[in-house]
Short mmCIF file of C-alpha atoms in Angstrom, two decimals:
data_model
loop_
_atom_site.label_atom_id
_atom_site.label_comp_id
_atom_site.label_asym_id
_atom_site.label_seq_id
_atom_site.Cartn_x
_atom_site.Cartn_y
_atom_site.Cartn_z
CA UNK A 1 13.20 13.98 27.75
CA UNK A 2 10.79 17.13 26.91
CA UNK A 3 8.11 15.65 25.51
CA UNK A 4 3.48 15.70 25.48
CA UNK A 5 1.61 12.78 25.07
CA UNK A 6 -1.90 12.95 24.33
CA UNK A 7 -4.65 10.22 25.10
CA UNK A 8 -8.95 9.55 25.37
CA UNK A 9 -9.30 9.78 21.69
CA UNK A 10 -11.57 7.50 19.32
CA UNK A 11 -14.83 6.79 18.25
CA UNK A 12 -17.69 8.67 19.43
CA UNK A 13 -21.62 9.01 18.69
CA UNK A 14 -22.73 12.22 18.09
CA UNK A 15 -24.45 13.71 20.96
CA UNK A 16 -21.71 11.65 22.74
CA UNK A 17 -18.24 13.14 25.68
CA UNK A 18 -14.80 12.51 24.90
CA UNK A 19 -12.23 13.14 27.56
CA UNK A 20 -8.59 14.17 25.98
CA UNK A 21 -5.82 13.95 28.48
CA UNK A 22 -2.23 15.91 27.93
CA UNK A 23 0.90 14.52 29.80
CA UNK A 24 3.98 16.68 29.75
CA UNK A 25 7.01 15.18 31.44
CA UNK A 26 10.24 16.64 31.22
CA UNK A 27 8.89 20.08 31.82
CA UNK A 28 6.35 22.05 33.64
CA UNK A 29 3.57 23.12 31.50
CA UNK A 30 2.40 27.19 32.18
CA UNK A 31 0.07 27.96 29.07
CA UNK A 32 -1.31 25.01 27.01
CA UNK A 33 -3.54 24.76 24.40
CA UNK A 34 -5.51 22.17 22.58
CA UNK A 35 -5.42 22.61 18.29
CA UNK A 36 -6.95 19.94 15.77
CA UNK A 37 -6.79 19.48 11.86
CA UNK A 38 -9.68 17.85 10.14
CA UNK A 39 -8.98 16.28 6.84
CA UNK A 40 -8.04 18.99 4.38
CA UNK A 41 -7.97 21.73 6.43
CA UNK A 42 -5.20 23.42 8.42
CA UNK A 43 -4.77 22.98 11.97
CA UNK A 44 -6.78 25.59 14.09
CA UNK A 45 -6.59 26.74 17.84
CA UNK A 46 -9.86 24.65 19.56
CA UNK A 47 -9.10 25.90 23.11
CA UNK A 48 -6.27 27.60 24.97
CA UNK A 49 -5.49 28.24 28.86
CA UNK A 50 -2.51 30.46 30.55
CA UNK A 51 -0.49 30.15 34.16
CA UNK A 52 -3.56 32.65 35.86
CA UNK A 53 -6.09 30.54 34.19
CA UNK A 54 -7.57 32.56 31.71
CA UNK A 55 -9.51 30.42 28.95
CA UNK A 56 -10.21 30.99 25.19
CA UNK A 57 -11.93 28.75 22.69
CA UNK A 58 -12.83 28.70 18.98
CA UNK A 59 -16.81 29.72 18.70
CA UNK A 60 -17.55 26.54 17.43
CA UNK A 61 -16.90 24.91 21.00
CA UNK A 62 -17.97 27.41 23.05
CA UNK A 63 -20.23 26.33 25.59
CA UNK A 64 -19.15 22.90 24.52
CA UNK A 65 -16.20 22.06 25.51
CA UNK A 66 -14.16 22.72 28.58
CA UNK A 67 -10.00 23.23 28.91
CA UNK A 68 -8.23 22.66 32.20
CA UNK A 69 -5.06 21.79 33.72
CA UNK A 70 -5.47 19.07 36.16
CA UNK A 71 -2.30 19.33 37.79
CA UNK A 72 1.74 21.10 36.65
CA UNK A 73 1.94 18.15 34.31
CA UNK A 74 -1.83 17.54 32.68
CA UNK A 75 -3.81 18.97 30.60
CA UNK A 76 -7.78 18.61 29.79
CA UNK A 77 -10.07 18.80 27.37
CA UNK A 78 -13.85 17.83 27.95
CA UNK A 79 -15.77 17.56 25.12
CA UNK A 80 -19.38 17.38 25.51
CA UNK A 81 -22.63 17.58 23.06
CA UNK A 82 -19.84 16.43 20.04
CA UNK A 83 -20.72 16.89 16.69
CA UNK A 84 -19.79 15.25 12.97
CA UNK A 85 -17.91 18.83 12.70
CA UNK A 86 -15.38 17.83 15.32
CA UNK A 87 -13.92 15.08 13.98
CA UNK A 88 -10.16 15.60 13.63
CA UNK A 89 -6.92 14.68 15.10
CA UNK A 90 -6.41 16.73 18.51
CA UNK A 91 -3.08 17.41 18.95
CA UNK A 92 -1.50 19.11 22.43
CA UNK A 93 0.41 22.39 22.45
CA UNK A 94 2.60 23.92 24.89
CA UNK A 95 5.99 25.95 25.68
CA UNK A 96 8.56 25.43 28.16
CA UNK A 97 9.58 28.82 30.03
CA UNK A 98 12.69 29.10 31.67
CA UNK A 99 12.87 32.60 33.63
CA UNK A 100 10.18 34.14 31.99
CA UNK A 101 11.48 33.15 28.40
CA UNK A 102 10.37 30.82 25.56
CA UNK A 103 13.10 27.94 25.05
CA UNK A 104 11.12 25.41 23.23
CA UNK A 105 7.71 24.87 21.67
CA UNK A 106 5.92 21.24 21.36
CA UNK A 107 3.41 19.58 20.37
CA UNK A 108 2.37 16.06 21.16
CA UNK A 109 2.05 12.88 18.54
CA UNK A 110 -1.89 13.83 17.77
CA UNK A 111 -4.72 11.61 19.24
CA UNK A 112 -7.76 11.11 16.86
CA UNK A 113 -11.46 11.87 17.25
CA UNK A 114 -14.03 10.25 14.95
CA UNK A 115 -17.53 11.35 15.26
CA UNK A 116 -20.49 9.52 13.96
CA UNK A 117 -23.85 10.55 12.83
#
C-alpha cells in the first residue's frame, strides 16, 4: 500500500524545535516536500527537496528551518527558532516515479503544529 505518514507534531513554545518525520512505504520517495495550511488560509509550499538534493523554502523559514531526506523512505523537517506564525497542520508531499514518469501524487494524513506565545 502507497501511502506517507507524518509524525513529531504538537505543542510547542515559541522560541522552541519541532522535529517532523515523513514515512513513505510502498514506494521510494525522489522529490518531497513539506506544505502546511493555517486556519483560513490555503495550503502553501514551506520547504521542498529533489533526488540531487537541491533545497527550496518559503522566505518565512529561511534560515529557520531545515528539509532532508534521512534515508529512500524518510523525510525531515527541522524546525528551529518557531514562531506563533507557524502554527498549522504540516502535511507531507511526494510523487512516485516509475521510469522517469509521474504515476501518482500523495500526500500524508497532516500532523499539527501549535505554537504558543
Amino acid at each position: 500500500q502507497v501511502q506517507l505518514v507524518e509524525s513529531g507534531g504538537g505543542l510547542v513554545q515559541a522560541g522552541g524545535s519541532l522535529r517532523l518525520s515523513c514515512l513513505a512505504s510502498g514506494f521510494v520517495m525522489n522529490t518531497m516536500a513539506w506544505y502546511r495550511q493555517a486556519p483560513g488560509k490555503q495550503r502553501e509550499l514551506v520547504a521542498k527537496i529533489s533526488s540531487g538534493g537541491w533545497r527550496n523554502y518559503a522566505d518565512s523559514v529561511k534560515g529557520r528551518f531545515t528539509i532532508s531526506r534521512d534515508n529512500a523512505n524518510t523525510g525531515v523537517l527541522q524546525m528551529n527558532r518557531i514562531q506563533p506564525e507557524d502554527t498549522g497542520v504540516y502535511y507531507c508531499n511526494a510523487p512516485k516515479i516509475v521510469g522517469g514518469l509521474v504515476v501518482g501524487d500523495y500526500w500524508g494524513q497532516g500532523t499539527q503544529v501549535t505554537v504558543s506565545s
